[in-house]
Coordinates of C-alpha atoms (C1' of nucleotides) in Angstrom, one line a residue:
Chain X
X1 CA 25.2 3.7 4.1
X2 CA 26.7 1.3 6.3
X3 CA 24.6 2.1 10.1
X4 CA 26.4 -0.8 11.7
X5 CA 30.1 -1.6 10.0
X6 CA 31.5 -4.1 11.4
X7 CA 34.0 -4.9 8.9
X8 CA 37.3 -3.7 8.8
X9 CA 38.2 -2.1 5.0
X10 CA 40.1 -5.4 5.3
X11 CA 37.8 -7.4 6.1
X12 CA 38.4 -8.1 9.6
X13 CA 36.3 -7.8 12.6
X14 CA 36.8 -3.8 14.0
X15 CA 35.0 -4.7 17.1
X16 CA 34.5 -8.0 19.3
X17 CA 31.4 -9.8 17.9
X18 CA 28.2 -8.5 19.5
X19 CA 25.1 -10.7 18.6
X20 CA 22.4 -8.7 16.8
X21 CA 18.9 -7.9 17.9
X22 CA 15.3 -8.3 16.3
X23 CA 15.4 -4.7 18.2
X24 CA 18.4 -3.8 16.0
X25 CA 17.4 -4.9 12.7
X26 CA 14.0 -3.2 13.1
X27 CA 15.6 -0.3 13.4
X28 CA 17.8 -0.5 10.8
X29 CA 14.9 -1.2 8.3
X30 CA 12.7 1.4 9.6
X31 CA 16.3 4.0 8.9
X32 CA 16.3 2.7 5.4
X33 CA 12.6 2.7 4.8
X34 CA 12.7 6.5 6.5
X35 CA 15.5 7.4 3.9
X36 CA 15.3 5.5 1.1
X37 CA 11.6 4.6 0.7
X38 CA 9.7 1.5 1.3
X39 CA 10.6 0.0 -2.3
X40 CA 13.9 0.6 -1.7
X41 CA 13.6 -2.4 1.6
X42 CA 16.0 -4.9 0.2
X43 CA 16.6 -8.0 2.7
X44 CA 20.5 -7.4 0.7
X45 CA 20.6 -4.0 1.5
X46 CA 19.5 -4.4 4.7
X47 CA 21.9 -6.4 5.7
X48 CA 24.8 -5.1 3.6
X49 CA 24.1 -1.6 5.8
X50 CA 24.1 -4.0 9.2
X51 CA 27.4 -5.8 7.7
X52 CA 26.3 -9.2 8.0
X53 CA 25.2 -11.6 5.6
X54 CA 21.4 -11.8 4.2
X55 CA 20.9 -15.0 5.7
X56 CA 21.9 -13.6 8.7
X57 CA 18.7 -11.5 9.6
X58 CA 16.3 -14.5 8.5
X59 CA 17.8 -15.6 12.8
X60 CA 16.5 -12.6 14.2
X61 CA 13.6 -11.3 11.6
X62 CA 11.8 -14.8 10.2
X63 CA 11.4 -13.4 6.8
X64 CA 10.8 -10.1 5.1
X65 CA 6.7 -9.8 5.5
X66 CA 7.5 -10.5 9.2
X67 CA 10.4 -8.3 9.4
X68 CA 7.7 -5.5 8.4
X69 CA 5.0 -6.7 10.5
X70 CA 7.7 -6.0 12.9
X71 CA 8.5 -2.4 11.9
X72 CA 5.1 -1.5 11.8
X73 CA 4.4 -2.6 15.4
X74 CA 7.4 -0.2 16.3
X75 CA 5.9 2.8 14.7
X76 CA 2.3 2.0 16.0
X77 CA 3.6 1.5 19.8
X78 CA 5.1 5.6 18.7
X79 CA 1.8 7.2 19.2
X80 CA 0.7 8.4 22.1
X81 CA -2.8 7.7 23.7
X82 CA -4.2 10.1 25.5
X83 CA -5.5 9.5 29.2
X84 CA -9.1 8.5 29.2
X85 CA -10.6 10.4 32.6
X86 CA -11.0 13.7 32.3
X87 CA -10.9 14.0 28.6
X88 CA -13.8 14.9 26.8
X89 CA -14.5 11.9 23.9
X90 CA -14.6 13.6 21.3
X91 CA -11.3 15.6 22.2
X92 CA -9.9 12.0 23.3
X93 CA -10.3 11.2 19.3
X94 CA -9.3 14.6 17.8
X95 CA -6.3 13.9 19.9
X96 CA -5.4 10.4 19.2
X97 CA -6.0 10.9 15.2
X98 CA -3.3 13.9 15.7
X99 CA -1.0 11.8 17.4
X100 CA -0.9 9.3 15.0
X101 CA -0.7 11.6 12.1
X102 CA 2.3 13.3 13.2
X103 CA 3.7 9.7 13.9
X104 CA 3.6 8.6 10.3
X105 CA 4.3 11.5 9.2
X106 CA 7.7 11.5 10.3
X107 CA 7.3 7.3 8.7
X108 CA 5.8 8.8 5.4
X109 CA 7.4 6.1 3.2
X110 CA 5.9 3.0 5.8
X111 CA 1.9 4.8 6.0
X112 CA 0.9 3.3 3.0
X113 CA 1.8 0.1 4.2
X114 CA 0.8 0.6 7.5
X115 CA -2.9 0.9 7.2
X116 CA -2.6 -2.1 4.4
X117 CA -1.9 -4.0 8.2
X118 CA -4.0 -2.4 10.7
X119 CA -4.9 -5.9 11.9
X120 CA -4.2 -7.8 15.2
X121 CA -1.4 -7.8 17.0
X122 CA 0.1 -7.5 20.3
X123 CA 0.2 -3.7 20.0
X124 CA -2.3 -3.0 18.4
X125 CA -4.9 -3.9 21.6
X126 CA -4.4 -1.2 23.7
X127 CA -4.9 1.5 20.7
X128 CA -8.4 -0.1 20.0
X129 CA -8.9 -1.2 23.9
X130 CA -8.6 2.6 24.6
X131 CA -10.9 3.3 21.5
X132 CA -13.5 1.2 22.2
X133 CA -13.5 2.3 26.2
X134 CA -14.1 6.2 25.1
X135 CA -17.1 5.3 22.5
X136 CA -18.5 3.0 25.1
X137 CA -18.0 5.8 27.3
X138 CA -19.8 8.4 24.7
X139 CA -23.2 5.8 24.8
X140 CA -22.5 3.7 21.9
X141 CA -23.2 0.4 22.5
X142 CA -23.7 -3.0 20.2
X143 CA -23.7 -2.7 16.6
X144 CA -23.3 1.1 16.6
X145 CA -20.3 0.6 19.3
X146 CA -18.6 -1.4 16.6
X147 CA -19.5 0.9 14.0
X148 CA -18.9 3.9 15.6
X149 CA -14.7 2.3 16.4
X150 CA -14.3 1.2 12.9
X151 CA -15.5 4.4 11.4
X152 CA -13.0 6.4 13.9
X153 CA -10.1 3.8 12.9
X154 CA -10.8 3.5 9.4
X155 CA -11.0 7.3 8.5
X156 CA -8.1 8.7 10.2
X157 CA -5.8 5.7 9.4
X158 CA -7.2 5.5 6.0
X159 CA -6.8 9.3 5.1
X160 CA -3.3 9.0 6.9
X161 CA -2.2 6.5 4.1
X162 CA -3.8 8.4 1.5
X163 CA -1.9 11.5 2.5
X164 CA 1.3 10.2 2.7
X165 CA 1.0 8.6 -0.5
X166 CA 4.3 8.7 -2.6
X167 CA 5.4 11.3 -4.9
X168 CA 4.6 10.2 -8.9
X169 CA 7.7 8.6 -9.3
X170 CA 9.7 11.3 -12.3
X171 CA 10.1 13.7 -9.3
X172 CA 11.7 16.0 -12.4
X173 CA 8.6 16.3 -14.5
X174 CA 7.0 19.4 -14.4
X175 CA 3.4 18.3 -13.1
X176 CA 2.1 21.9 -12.4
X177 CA 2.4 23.1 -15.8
X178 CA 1.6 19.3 -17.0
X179 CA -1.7 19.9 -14.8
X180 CA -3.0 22.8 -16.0
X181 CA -2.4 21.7 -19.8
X182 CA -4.3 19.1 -19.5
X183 CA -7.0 21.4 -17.8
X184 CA -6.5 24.0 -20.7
X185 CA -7.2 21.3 -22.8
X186 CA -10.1 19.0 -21.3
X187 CA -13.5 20.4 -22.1
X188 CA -14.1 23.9 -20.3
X189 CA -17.9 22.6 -19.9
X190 CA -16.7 19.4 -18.3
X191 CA -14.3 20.7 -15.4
X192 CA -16.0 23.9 -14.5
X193 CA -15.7 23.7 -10.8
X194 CA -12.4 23.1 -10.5
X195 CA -11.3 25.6 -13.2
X196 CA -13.1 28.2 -10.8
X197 CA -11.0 26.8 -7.9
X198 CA -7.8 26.3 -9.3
X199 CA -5.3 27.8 -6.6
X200 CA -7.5 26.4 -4.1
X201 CA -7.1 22.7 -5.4
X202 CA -4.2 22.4 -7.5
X203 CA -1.7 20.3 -5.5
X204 CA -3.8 20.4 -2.4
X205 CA -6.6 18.2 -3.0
X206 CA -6.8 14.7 -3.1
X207 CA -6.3 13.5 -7.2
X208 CA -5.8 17.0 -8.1
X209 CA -2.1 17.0 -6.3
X210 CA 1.2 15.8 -7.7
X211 CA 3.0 16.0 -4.6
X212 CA 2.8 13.8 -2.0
X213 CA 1.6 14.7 1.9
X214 CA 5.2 14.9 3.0
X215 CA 6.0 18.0 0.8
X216 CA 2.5 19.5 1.2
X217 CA 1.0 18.7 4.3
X218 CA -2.8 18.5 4.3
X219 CA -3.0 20.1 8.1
X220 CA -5.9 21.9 7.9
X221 CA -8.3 19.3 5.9
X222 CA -7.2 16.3 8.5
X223 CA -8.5 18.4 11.4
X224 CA -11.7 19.5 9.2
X225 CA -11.6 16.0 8.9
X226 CA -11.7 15.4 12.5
X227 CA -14.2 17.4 13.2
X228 CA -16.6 16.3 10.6
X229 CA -16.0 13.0 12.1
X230 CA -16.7 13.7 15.7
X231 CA -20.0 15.9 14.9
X232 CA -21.2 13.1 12.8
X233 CA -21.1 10.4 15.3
X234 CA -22.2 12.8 18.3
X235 CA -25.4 13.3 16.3
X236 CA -25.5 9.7 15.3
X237 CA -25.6 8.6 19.0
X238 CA -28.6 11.5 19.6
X239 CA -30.6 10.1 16.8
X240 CA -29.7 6.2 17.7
Chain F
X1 CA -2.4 -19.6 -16.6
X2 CA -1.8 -18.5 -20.6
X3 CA -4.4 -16.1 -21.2
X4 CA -3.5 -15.1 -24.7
X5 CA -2.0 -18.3 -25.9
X6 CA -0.5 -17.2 -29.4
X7 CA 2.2 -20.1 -29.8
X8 CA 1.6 -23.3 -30.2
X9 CA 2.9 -26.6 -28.2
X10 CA 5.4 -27.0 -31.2
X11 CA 6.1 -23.0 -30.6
X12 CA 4.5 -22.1 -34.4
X13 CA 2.1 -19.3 -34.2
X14 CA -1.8 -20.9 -33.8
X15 CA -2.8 -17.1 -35.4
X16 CA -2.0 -14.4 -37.3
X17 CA 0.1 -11.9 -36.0
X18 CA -1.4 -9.3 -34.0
X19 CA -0.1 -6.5 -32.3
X20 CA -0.7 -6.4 -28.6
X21 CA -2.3 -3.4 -27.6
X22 CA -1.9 -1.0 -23.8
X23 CA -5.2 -1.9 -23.3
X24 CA -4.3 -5.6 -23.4
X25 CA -1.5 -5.9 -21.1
X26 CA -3.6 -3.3 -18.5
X27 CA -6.7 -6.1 -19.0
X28 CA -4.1 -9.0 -18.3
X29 CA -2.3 -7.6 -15.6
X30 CA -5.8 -6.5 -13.9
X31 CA -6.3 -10.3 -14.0
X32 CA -3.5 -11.3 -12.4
X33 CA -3.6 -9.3 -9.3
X34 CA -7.3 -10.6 -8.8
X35 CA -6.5 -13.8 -9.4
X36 CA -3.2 -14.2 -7.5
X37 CA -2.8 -11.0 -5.5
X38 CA -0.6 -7.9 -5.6
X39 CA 2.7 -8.9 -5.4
X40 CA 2.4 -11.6 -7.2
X41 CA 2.2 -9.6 -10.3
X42 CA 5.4 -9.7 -12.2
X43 CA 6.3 -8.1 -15.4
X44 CA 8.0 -11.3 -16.4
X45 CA 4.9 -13.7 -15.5
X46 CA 2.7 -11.1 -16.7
X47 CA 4.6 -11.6 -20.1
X48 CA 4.5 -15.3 -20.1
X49 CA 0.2 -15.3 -19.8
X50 CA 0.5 -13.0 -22.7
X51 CA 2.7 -15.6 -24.6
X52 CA 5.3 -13.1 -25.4
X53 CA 8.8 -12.1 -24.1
X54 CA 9.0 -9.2 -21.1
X55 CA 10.6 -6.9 -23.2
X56 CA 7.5 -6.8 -25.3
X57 CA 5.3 -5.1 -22.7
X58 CA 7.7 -1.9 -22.6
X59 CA 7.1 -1.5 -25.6
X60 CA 3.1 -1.0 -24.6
X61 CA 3.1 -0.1 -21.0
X62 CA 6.7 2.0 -20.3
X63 CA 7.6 -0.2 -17.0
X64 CA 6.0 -1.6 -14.2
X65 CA 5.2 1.7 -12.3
X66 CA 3.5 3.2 -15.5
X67 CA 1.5 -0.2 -16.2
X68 CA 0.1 -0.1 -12.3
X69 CA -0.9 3.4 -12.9
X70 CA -3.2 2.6 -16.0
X71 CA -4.5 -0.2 -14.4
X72 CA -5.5 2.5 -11.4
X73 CA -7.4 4.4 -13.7
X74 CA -8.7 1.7 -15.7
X75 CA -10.4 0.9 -12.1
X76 CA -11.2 4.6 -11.4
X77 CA -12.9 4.6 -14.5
X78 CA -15.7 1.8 -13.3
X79 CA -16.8 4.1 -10.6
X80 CA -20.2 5.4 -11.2
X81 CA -20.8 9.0 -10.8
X82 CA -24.8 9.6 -10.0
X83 CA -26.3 12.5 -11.6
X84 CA -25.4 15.7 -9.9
X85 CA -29.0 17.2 -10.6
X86 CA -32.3 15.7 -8.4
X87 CA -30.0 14.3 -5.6
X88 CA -29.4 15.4 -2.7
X89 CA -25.9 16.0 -1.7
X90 CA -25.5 13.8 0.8
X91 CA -27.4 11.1 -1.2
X92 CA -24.7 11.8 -3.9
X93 CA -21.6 11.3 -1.5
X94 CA -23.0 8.0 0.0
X95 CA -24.0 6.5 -3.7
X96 CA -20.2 7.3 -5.0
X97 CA -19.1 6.0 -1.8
X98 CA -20.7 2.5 -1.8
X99 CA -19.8 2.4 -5.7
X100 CA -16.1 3.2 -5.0
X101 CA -16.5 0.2 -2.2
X102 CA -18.2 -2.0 -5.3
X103 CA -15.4 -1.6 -7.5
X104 CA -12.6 -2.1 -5.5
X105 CA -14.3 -4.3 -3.5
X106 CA -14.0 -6.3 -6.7
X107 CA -10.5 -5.4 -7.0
X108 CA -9.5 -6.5 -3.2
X109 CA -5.8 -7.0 -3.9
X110 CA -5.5 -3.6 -5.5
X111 CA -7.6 -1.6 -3.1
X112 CA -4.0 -0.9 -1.4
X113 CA -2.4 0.4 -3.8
X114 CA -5.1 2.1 -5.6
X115 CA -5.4 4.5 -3.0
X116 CA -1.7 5.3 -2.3
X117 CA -1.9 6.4 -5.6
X118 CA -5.1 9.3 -5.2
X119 CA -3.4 11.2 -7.5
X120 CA -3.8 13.6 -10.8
X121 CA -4.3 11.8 -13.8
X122 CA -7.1 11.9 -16.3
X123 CA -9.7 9.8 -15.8
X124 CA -9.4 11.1 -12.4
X125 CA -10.4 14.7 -12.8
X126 CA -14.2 13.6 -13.8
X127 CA -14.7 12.4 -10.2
X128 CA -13.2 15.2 -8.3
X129 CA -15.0 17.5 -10.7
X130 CA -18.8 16.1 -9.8
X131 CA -17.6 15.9 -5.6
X132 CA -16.1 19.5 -5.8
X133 CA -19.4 20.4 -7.8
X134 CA -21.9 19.1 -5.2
X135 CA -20.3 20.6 -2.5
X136 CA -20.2 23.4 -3.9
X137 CA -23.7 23.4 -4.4
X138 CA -24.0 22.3 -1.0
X139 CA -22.8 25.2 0.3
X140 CA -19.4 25.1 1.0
X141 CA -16.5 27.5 -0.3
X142 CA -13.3 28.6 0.0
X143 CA -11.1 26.5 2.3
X144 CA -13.7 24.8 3.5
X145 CA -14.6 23.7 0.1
X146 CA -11.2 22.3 -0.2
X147 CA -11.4 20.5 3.3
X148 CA -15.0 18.9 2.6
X149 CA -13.6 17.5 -0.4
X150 CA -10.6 16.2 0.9
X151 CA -12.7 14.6 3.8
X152 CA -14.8 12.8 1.8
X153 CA -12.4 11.4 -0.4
X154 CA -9.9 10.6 2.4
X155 CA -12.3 8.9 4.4
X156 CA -13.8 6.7 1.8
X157 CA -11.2 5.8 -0.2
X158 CA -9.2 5.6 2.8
X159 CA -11.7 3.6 4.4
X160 CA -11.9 1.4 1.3
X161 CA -7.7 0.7 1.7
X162 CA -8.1 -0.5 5.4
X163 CA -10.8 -2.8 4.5
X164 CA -9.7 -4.6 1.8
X165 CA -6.1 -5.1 3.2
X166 CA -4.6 -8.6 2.1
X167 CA -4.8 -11.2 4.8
X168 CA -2.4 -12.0 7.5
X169 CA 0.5 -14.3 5.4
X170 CA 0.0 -17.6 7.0
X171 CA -3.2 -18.5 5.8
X172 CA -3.4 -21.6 7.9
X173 CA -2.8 -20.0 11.3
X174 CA -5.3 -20.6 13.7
X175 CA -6.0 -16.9 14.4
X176 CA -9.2 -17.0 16.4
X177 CA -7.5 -19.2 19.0
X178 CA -4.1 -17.7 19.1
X179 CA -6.5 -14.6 19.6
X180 CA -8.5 -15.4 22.3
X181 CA -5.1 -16.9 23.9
X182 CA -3.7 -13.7 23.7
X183 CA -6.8 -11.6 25.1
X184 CA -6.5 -14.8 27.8
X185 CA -2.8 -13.7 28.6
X186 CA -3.2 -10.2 28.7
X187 CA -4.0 -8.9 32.0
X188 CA -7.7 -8.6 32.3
X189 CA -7.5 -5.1 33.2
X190 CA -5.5 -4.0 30.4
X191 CA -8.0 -4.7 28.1
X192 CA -11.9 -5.2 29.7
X193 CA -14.0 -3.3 27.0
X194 CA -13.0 -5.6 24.2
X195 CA -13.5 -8.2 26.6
X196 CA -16.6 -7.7 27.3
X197 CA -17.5 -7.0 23.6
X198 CA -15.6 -9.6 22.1
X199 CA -18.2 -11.5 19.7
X200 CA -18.8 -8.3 18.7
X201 CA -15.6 -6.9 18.0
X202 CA -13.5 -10.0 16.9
X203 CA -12.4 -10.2 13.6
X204 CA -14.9 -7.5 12.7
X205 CA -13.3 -4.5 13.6
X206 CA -10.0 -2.7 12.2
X207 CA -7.0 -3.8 14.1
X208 CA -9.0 -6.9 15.8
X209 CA -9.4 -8.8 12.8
X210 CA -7.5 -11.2 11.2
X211 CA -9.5 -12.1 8.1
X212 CA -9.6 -9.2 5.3
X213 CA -12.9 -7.0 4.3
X214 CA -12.7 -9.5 1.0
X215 CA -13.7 -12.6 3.1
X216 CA -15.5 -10.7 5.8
X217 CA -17.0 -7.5 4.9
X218 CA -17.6 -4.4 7.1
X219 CA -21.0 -3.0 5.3
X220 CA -22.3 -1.7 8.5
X221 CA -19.6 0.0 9.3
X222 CA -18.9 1.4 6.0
X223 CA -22.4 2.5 5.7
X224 CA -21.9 3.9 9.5
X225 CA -19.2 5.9 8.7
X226 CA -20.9 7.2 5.2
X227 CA -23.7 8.9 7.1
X228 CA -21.7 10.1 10.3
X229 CA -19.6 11.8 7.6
X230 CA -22.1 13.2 5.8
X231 CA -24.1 14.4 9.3
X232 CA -20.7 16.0 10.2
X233 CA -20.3 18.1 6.9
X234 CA -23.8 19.2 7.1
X235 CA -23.2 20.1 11.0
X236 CA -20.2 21.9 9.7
X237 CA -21.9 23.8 6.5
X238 CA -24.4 25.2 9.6
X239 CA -21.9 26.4 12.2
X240 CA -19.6 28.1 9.2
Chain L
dA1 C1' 23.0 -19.7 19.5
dC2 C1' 24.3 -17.2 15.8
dC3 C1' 26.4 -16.3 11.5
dT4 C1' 29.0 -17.4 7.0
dG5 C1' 29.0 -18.6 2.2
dA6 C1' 27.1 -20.4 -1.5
dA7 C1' 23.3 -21.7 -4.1
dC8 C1' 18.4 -21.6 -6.2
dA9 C1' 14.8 -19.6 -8.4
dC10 C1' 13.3 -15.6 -9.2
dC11 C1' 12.9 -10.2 -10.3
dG12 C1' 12.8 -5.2 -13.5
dT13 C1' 14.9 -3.2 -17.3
dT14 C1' 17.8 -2.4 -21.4
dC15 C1' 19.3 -3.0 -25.9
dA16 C1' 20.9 -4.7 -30.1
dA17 C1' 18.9 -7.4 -33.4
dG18 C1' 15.4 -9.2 -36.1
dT19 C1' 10.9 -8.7 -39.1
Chain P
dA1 C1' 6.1 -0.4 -35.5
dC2 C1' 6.6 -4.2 -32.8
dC3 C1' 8.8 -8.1 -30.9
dT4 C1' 12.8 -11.5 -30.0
dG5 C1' 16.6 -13.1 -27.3
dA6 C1' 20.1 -12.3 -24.4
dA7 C1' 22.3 -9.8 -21.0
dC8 C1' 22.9 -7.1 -16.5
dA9 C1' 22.2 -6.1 -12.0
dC10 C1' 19.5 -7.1 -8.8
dC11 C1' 15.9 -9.8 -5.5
dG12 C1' 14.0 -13.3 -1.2
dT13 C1' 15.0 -17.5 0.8
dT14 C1' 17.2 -21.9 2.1
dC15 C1' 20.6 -24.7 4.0
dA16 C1' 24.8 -27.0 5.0
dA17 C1' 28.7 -25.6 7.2
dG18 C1' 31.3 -23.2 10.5
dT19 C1' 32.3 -21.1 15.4

DNA sequence: ACCTGAACACCGTTCAAGT
DNA sequence: ACCTGAACACCGTTCAAGT
């Protein structure tokens, strides 16, 4: 519980004083968002497992909202971008959207809140710098260059937080038999399709699943995904 | 600010008793976080709009997790579902998809968490019934059944999320300067493509942007990124 | 510069008690 | 059945004061 004790059972200071970081009390919220879960973020807690006082990270951290801003720069300077010569574009994006899946995956509890602030920051311009230099590269240009980056950023990022979504919070409750009772007893005329696909969808399909993308990874629909998303703009740019 | 005012300045009742209903708190808390955002919603101010005590609403909602969730399907529930016969199927996915955006377009400050919370409840088994069903008459089956569905609800609704994303917290920054001062700073060759496409790019696209889809909308690039997704699931249908 | 310690104005939730 | 009223264990943030 306590990453960084300070304290003495007594009280007293176990070590000489070494000032704290912003680099350290990122790290320490990213460890409690990672194990815990992003409600569990206290700015009390926080500090309690730092041992200092509360008003002690408002020094280093400005406030909570910037504290997270913060984290989520961290995780997004995690994933890797791949070179740009020699790499085919559409591989360049398969590649990228990979990368940044794995990266908050191992972040599930922060994705959510992630892509609820993909916007500017100091990090953030070399992911869409590269972005926009391999569409450019592709042919799209103008409008459709602009369309073409957010539809690449917006549907791998987007799916990312919807896949990492939390768990329905009574992890106890028995959802699967939950699920199909209320299958059994919703219309048979009105759910036909997904009666005739049950062990396909149940638990693997978005709103048909009660557990979250951490337990049950969705590996083979995000690169389906990916795929879908790289055909569609190839034959956007032949028909534009 | 009182949206149900039942007592009167001199705190007598101004009606006759009656009993709040689920429905009612799920209305009044829907109003809240449109009118003040998110996290602004509190059980204890939702309570005082309604003119009762806190502990009233668990009598009506179970807590705060369980209220949210009802107001997510209360949303769901305003998304229209075209007909699945005499449409196309790619006509059918883009018309859900720029309905979703309507709805929770109208719901900015939920958009969020709406979509971390894609998951199995009633009202939301009509809607992945009619997209399983029309890609299923499109053609698809099997795993790739599952993955077509899970693209095209990933990608819009995930989509939908990014877009709608609260603005940056200091609503009085001067973003489009301290942006341009940072493109300004950064070592021209780090970044030249958004450079060089910066009109077009600034505060339009996802992570280049600092106002939210609410106050500047992406319709191009939602629409974009509707039709390359649907051009990649029919290039997919043909190569499988 | 960096942190303590206390204070302020909030939270979500529970529960006995009322009607 | 439905709500009051109080209580409990928390929050984020500020600020004077220490070193």
């Amino acid at each position: 519980m306590v990453a960084r004790p300070q304290l003495r059972p007594d009280g007293t200071r176990a070590t000489a004083r070494v000032p704290l970081s912003p680099e350290d009390v990122v790290d320490a919220a990213l460890a409690l968002v990672d194990g815990d879960g992003f409600d569990s973020l206290s700015m009390r807690g926080l500090a309690k497992s730092m041992g200092v006082y509360p008003s002690a990270l408002y020094w280093h951290a400005g406030n909570k909202d910037q504290l997270l801003a913060l984290v989520c720069q961290r995780v997004l300077e995690e994933i890797a971008l791949p070179p740009l010569d020699g790499t085919d574009w559409q591989d360049w994006i398969v590649t990228m959207g990979t990368d940044a899946r794995r990266v908050l995956g191992s972040h599930p509890h922060l994705a959510a809140y992630f892509v609820s602030q993909l916007q500017i920051s100091t990090s953030s311009l070399l992911l869409a710098e590269r972005t926009l230099a391999v569409l450019s590269r592709a042919g799209f240009c103008g409008d459709s260059l602009l369309h073409a980056y957010n539809s690449v950023l917006g549907s791998i990022f987007g799916w990312i937080s919807g896949e990492f979504a939390a768990d329905p919070q009574d992890a106890g409750f028995a959802w699967r038999e939950h699920f199909e009772a209320e299958l059994r007893a919703t219309d048979k005329q009105l759910v036909p399709t997904i009666r005739s696909n049950l062990p396909l969808v149940a638990n693997h399909a978005f709103m048909l699943r009660w557990s979250s993308g951490q337990r049950v990874p969705m590996n083979g629909s995000f690169d389906f995904m990916l795929r879908s998303l790289t055909l569609g703009l190839a034959a956007q740019l032949d028909s534009g």
